[in-house]
Each structure stands twice: as C-alpha cells, then as structure tokens.
PDB file of C-alpha atoms in Angstrom:
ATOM      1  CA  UNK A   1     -19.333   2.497 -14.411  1.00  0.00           C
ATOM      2  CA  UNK A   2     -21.104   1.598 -17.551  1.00  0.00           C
ATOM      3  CA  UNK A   3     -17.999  -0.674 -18.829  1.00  0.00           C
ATOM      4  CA  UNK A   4     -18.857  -2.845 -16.151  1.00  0.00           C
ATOM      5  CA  UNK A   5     -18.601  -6.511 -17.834  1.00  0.00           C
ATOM      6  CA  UNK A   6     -19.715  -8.831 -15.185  1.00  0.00           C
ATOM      7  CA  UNK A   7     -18.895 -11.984 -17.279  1.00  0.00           C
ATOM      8  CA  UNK A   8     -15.335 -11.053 -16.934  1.00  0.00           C
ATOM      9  CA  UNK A   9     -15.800 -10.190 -13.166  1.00  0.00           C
ATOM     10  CA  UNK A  10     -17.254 -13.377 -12.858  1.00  0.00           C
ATOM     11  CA  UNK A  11     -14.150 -15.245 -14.983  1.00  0.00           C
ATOM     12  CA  UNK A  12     -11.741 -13.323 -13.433  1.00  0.00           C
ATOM     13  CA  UNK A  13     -13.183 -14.044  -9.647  1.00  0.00           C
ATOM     14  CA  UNK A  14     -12.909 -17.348 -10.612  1.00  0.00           C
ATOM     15  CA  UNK A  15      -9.241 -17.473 -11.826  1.00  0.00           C
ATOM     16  CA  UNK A  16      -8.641 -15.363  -8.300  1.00  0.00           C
ATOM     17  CA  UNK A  17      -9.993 -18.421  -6.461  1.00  0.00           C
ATOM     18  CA  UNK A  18      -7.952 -20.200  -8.190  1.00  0.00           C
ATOM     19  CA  UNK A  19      -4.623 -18.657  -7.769  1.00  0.00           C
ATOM     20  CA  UNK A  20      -5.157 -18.576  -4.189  1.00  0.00           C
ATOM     21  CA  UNK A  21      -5.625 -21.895  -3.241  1.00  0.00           C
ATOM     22  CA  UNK A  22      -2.082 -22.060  -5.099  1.00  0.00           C
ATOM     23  CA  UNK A  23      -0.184 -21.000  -8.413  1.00  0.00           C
ATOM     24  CA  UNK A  24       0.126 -23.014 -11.429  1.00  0.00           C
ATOM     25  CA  UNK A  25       1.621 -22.050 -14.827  1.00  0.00           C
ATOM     26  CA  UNK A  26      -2.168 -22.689 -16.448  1.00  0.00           C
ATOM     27  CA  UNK A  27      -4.037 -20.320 -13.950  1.00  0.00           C
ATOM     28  CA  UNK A  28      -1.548 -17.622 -13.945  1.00  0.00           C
ATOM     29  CA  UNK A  29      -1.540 -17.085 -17.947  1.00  0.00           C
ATOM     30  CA  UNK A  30      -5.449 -17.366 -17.601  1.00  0.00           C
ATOM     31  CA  UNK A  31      -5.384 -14.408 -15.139  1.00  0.00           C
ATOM     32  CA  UNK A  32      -2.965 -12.424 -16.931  1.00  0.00           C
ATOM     33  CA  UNK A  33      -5.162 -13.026 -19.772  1.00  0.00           C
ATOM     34  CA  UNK A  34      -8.300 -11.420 -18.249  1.00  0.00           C
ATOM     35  CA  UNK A  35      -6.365  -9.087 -15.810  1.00  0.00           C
ATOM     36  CA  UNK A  36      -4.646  -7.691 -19.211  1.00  0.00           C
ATOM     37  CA  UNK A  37      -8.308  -6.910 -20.265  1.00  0.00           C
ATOM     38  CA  UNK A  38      -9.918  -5.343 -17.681  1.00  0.00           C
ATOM     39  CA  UNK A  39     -10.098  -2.023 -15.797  1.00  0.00           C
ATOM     40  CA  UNK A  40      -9.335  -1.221 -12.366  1.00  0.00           C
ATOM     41  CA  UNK A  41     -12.834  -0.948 -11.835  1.00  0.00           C
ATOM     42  CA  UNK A  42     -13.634  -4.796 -12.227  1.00  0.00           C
ATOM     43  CA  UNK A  43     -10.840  -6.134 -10.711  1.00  0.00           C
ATOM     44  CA  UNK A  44     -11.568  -4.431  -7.486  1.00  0.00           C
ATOM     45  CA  UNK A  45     -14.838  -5.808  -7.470  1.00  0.00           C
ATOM     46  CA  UNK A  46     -13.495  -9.087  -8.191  1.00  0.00           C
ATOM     47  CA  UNK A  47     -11.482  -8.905  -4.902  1.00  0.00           C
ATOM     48  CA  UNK A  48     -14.215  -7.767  -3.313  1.00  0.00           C
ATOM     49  CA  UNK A  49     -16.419 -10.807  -4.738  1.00  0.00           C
ATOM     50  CA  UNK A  50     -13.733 -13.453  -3.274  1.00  0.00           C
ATOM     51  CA  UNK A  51     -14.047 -11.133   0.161  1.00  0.00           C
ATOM     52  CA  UNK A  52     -17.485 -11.659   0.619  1.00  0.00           C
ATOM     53  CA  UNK A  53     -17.221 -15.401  -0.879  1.00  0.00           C
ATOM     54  CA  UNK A  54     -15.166 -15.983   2.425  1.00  0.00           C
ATOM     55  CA  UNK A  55     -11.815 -15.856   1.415  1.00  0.00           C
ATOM     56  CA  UNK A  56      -9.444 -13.694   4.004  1.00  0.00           C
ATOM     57  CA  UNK A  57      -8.518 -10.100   2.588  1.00  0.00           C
ATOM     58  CA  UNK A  58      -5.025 -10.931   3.749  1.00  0.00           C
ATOM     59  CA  UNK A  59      -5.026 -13.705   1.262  1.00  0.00           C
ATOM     60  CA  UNK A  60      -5.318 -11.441  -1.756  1.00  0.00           C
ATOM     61  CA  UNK A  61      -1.986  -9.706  -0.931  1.00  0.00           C
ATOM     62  CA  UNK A  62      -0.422 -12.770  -2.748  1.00  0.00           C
ATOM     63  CA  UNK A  63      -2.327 -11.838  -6.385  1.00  0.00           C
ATOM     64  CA  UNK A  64      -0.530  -8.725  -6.609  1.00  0.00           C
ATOM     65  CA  UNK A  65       2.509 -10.091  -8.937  1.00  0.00           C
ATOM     66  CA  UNK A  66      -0.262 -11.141 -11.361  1.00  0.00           C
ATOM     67  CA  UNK A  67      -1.427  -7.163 -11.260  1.00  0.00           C
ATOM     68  CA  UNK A  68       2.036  -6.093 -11.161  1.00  0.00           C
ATOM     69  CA  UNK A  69       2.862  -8.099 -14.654  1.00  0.00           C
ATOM     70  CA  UNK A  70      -0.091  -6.190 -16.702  1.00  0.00           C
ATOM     71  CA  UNK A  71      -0.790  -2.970 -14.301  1.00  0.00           C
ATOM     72  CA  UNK A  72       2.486  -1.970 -15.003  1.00  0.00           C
ATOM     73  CA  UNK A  73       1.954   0.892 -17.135  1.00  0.00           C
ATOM     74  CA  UNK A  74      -1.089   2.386 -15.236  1.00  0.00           C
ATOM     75  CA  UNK A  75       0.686   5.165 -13.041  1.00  0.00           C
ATOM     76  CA  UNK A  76       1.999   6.751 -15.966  1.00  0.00           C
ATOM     77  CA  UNK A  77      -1.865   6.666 -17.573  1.00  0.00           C
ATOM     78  CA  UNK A  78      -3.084   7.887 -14.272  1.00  0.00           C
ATOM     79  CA  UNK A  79      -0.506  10.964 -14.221  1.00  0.00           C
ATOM     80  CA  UNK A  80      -1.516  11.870 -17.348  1.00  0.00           C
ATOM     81  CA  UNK A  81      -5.188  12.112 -15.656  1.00  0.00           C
ATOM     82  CA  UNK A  82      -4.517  14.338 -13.022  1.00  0.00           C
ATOM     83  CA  UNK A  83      -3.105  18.047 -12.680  1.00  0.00           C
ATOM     84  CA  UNK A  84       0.073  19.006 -10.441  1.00  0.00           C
ATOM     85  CA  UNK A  85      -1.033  19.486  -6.518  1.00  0.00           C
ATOM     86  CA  UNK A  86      -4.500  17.487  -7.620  1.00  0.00           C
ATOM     87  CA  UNK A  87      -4.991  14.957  -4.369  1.00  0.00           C
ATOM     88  CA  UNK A  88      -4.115  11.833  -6.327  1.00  0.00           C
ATOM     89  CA  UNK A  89      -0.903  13.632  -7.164  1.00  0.00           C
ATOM     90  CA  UNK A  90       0.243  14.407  -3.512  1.00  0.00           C
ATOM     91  CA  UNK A  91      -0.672  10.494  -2.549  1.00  0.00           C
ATOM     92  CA  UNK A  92       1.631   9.192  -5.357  1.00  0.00           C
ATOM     93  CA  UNK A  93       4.241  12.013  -4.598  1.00  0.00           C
ATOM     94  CA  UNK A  94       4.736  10.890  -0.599  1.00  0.00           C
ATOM     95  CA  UNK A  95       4.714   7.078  -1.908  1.00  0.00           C
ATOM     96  CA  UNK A  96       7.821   7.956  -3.383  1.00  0.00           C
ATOM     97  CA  UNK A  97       8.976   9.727  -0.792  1.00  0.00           C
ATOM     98  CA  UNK A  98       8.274   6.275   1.717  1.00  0.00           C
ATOM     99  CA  UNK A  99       9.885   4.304  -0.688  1.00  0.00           C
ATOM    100  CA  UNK A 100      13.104   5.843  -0.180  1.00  0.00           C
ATOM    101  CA  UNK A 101      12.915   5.762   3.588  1.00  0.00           C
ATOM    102  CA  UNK A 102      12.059   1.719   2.875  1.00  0.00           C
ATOM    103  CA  UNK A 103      15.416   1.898   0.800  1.00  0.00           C
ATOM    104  CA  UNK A 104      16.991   3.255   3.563  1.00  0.00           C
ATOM    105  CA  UNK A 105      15.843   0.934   5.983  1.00  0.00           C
ATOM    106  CA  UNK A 106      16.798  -2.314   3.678  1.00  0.00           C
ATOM    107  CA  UNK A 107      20.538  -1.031   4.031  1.00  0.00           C
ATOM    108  CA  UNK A 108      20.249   0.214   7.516  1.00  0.00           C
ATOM    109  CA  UNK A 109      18.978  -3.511   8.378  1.00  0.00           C
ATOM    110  CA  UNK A 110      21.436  -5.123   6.681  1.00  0.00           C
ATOM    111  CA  UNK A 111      24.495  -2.680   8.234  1.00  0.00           C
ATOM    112  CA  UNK A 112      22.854  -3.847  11.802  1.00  0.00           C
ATOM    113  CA  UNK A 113      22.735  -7.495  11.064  1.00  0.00           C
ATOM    114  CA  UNK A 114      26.584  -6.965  10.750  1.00  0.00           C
ATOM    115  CA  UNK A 115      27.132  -5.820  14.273  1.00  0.00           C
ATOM    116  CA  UNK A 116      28.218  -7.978  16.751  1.00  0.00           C
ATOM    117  CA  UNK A 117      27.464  -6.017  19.985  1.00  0.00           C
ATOM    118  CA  UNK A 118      25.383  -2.808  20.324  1.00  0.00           C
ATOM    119  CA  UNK A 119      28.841  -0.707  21.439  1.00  0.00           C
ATOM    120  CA  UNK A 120      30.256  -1.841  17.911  1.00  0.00           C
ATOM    121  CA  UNK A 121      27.985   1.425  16.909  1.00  0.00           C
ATOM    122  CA  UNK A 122      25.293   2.700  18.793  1.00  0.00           C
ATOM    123  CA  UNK A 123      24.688   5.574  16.360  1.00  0.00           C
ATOM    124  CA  UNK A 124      23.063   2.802  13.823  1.00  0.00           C
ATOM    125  CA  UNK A 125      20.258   2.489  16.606  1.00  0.00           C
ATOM    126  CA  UNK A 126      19.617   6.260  16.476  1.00  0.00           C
ATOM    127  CA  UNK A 127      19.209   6.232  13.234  1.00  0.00           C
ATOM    128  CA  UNK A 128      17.096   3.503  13.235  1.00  0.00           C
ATOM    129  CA  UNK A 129      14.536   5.191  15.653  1.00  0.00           C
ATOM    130  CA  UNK A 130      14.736   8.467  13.609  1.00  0.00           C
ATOM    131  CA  UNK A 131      13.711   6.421   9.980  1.00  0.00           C
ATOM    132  CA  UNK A 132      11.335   4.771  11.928  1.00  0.00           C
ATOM    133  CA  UNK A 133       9.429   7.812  13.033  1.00  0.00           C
ATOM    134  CA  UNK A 134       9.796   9.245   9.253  1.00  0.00           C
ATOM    135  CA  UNK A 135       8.097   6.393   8.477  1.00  0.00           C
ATOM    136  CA  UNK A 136       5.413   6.548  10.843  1.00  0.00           C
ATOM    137  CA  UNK A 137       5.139  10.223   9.448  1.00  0.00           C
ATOM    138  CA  UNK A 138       2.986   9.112   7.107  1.00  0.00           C
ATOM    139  CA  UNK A 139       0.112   9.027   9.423  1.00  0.00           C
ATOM    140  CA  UNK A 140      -1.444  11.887   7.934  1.00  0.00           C
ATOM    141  CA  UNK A 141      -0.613  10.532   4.331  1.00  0.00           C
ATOM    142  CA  UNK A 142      -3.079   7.366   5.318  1.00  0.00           C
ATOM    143  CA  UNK A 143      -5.938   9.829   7.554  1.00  0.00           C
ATOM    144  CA  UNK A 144      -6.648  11.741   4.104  1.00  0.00           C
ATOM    145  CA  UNK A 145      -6.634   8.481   2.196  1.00  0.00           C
ATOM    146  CA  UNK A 146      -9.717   6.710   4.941  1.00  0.00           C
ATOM    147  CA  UNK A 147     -11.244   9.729   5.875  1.00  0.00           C
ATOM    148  CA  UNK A 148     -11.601  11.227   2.432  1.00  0.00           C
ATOM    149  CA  UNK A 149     -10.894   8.755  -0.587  1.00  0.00           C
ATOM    150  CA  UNK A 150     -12.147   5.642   0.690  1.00  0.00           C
ATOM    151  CA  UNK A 151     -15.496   7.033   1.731  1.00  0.00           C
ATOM    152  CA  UNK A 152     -16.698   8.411  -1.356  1.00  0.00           C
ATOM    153  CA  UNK A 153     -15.210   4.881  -3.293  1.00  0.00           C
ATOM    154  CA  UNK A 154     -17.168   3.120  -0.681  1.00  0.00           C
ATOM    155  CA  UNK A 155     -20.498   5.465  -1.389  1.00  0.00           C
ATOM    156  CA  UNK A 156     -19.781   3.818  -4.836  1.00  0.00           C
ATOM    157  CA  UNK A 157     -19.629   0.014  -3.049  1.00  0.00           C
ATOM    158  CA  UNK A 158     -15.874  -0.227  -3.894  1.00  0.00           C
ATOM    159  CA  UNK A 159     -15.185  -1.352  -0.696  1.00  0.00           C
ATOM    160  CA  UNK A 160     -13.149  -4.425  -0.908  1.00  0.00           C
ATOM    161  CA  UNK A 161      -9.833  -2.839  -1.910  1.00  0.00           C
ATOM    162  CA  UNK A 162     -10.771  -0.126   0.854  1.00  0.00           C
ATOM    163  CA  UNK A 163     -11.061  -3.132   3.334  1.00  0.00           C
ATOM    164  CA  UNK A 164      -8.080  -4.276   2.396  1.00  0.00           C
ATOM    165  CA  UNK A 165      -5.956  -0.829   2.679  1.00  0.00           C
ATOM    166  CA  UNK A 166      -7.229  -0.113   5.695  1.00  0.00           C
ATOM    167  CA  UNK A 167      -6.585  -3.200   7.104  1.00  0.00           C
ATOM    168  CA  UNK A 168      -2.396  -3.064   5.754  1.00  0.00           C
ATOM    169  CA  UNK A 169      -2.513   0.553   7.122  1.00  0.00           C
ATOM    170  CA  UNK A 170      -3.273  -1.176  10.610  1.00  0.00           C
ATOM    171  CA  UNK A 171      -0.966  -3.714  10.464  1.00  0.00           C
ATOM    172  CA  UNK A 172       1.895  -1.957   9.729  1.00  0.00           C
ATOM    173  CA  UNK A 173       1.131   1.237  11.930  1.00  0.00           C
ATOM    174  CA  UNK A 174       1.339  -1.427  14.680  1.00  0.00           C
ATOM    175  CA  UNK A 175       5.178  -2.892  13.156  1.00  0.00           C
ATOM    176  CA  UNK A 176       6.407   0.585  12.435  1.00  0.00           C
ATOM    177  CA  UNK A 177       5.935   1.456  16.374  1.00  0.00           C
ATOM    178  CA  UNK A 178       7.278  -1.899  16.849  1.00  0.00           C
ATOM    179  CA  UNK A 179      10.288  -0.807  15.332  1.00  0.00           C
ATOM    180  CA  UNK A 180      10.780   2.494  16.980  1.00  0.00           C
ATOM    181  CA  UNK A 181      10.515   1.106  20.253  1.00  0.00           C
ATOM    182  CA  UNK A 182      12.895  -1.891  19.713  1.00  0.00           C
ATOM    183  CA  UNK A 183      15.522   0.568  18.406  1.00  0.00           C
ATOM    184  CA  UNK A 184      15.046   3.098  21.044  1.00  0.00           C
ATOM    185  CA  UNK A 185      14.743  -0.084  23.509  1.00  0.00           C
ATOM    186  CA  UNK A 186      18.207  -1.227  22.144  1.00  0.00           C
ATOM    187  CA  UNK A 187      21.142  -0.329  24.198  1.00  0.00           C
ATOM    188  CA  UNK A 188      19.699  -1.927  27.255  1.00  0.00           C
ATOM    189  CA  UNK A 189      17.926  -5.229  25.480  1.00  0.00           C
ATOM    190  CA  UNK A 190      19.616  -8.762  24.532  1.00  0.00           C
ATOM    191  CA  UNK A 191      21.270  -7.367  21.784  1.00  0.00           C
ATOM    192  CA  UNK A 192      20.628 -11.102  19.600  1.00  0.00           C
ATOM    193  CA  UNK A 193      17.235 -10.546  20.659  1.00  0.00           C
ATOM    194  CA  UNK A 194      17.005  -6.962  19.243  1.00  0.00           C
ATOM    195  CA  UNK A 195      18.905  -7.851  16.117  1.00  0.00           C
ATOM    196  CA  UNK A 196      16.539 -10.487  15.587  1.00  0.00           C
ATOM    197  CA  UNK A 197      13.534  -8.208  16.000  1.00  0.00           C
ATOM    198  CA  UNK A 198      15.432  -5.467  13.937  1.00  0.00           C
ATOM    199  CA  UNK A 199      15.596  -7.762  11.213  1.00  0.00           C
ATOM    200  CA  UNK A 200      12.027  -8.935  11.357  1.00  0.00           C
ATOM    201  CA  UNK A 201      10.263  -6.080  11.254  1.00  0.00           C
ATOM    202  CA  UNK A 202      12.190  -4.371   8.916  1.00  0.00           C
ATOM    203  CA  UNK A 203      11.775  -6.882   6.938  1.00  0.00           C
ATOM    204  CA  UNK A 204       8.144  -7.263   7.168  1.00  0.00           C
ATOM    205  CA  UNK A 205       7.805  -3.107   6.843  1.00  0.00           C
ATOM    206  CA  UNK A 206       9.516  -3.638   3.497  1.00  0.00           C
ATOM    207  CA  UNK A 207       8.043  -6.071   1.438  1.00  0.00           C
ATOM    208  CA  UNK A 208       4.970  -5.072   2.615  1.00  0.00           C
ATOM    209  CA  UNK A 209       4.853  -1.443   2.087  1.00  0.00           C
ATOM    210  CA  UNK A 210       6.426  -1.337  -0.426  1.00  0.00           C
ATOM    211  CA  UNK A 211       3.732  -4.318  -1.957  1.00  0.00           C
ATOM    212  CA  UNK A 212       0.851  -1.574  -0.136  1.00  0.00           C
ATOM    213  CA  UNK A 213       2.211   1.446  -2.012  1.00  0.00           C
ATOM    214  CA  UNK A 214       2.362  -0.518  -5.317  1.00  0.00           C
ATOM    215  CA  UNK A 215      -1.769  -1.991  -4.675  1.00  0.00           C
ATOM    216  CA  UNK A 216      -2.700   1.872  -4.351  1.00  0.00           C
ATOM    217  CA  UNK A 217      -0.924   3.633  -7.279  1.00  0.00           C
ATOM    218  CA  UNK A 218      -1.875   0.573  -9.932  1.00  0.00           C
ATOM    219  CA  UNK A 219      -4.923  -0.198  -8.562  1.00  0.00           C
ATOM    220  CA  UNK A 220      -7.100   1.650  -5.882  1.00  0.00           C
ATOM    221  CA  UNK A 221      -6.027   5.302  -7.004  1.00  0.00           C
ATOM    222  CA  UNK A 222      -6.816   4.151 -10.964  1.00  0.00           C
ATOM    223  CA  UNK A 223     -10.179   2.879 -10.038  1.00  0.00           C
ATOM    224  CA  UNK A 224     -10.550   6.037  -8.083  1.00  0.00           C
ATOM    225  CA  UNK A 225     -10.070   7.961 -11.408  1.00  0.00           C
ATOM    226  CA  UNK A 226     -12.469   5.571 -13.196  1.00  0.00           C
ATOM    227  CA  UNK A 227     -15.060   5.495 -10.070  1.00  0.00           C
ATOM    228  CA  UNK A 228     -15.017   9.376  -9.372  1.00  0.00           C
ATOM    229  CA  UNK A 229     -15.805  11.440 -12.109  1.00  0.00           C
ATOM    230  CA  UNK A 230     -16.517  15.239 -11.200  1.00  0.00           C
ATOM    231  CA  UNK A 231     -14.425  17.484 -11.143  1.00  0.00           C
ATOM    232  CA  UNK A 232     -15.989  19.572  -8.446  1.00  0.00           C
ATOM    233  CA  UNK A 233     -16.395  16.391  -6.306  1.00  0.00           C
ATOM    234  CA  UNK A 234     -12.411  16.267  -6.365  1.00  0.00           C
ATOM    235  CA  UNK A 235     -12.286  19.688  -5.313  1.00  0.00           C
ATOM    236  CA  UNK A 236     -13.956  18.856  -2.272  1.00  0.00           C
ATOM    237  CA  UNK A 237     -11.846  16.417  -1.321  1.00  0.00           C
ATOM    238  CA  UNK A 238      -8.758  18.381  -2.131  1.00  0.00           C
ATOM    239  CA  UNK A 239     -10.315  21.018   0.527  1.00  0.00           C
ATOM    240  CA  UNK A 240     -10.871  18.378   3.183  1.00  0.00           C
ATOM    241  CA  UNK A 241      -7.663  16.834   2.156  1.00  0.00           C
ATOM    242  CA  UNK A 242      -6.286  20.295   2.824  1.00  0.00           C
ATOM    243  CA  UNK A 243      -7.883  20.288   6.264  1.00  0.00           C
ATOM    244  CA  UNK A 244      -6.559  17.289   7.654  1.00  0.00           C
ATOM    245  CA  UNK A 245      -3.321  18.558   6.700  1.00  0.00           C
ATOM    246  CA  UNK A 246       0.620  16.863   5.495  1.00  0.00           C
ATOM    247  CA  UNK A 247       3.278  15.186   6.307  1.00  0.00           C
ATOM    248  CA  UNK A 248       6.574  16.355   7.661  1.00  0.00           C
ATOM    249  CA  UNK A 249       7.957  15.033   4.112  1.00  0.00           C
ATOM    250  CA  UNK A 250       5.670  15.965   1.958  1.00  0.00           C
ATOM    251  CA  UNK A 251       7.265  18.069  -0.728  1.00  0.00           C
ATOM    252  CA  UNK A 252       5.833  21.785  -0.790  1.00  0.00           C
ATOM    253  CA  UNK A 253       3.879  21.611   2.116  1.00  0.00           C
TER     254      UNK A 253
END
C-alpha cells in the first residue's frame, strides 16, 4: 500500500467526475493519461472517492472503456502472479467458462428473435431455460467471491469496487431468474410479449456480464494481488473457498 500517490487519486477522481457527467475527447485522453499510470490499487479508491462524494455506483459502470483501453494487459500480469488451482485462478477460469454461455446466449437470442410463433420451434425455449440455469450456476462462483475475497479487501477499506460487485451480482441474479422463468413460461405466454422479454434480458445479461467479468479480472482481482500480500492469508481463503464449494462448470472440480 505504500505506492499509494494520493495526488493522482485526487487527479484521477477528478477526471472520473468528469467523465461522468459526460465524455469529451479532452477528458478521456486526460484519464487515459493518469489511468495509464496508476495501479489497481488507486483507481479503486478513486471509485470509491466519487461513491462517497455522492455519485451512484451504477454510474461508474460507464468508465470501464477508459479501464478497458490501458488495463488491457493486466490479466496476463496477474496470471503470471498466481499458481495453477490458486483462488484467483479458479475465479478467472469460470469467467471464461460464463463467457461462453453469454456467447451462447447472444446467438440463441438472435435465432429466437427469428421465430414467428413459439410452434415454429419449441426446442429453442428449452434450451433457453437450460443456458439460463448454467448461468445462474455461477451462484457459488459469486458466494466465494463476497463471503471470502471481498471481506478481507474490505478489512483493507477497498470497499467501493466491492460495493459495486456486489451490487451487479444482485442485479443480474434477479435478470438471470428473469430469464429462466420467461423461457420456461413460454409456450403458454403472448409469444411477442415473450420475444420481447427474451430479447431484453438477454440482452441486458450480456453486455453486462460480460462488462462485470471484465471489472473483476482487470481491476478488483489485480488490486486483490496488490492489496493482499501473504501467502498464508491466501491459503486461508483457498480453504474457505474450498468449503463453500464449485460450480457445476467449474473445470476439475
């Protein structure tokens, strides 16, 4: 914690402000310019700054194509951190695995957008219900990450990015059933009606997972790596993380 620089936590909540009351060419190169300079660490704190300044956490979801410009190459520096089966590892190794059921679900959607009744083919509706319940497999995926990494960042007060997960997990726990239901609910709904909600949600599940996953492996889980330094300490939570258990897709479990 001792590369703390608060001037450029203080610059860089600034340029944050900034960008959220709206985008222009000037104050996105001036955060790219600081965000290019500083670690995980700081920019967490940052958001967590503009948090307790007022502004909504749901707000900051619209910064992450600034991180996404200069973060870019901080998964592979954080692999090259951590051992195979280390608790970091298994987090970033079930992302993957979501992103291809969000793949999946992008061409699904699309397929069902097509249809022009539900008896056109009610097996798309099946497998609608089935991806949605491998998504909301991940349940366990999220438990380990609020019950084990968050509290020991937050121990650390890193707690706006935490505030911020746990408030995406929430959201889209709530859209994923959403999902399930209105495929499982489809044979006997309005089917324009059930497209329409289809194709909202899966939408929304999407972009943002897919925008959640990206937040956690180039920033939380680096800062995590900065923030949490003993070894033995992440033996612990590879023990508890062990406790609460996996998820039906996680590979080697």
């Amino acid at each position: 914690m001792n590369s703390i620089n608060e001037d450029r936590i203080k610059n860089l909540t600034a340029v944050l402000r900034k960008l959220n009351e709206g985008v222009t060419e000037e104050s996105r190169r001036e955060a790219l310019n600081i965000v290019a300079n500083i670690d995980p660490i700081e920019l967490s704190i940052a958001e967590q700054r503009l948090i307790e300044q007022g502004v909504n956490p749901q707000d900051l979801r619209n910064l992450c194509d600034i991180h996404m410009e200069v973060l870019s190459d901080e998964l592979v520096k954080l692999k090259k951190k951590i051992e195979p089966g280390h608790m970091l590892d298994t987090l970033i190794i079930e992302h993957e695995k979501i992103k291809e059921f969000l793949t999946e679900l992008e061409a699904l959607n699309l397929t069902i957008q097509a249809l022009n009744n539900y008896s056109e083919n009610p097996n798309l509706f099946t497998k609608l219900e089935h991806l949605a319940n491998n998504i909301l497999d991940a349940e366990k995926h999220h438990k380990r990450e609020e019950d084990v990494l968050f509290p020991e960042l937050e121990k650390r007060n890193i707690t706006g990015p935490t505030r911020i997960m746990r408030m995406e997990h929430d959201d889209l726990r709530k859209r994923k059933r959403l999902l399930r239901d209105a495929a499982h609910e489809a044979q006997n709904a309005d089917f324009d009606e059930c497209k329409a909600k289809v194709d909202e949600l899966a939408k929304y599940i999407v972009f943002h997972l897919r925008d959640h996953i990206y937040k956690e492996n180039y920033i939380l889980y680096p800062t995590a790596i900065d923030a949490l330094k003993d070894e033995n300490l992440w033996a612990e939570m590879k023990n508890k993380s062990d406790e609460i258990g996996y998820c039906p897709f996680t590979p080697g479990k």
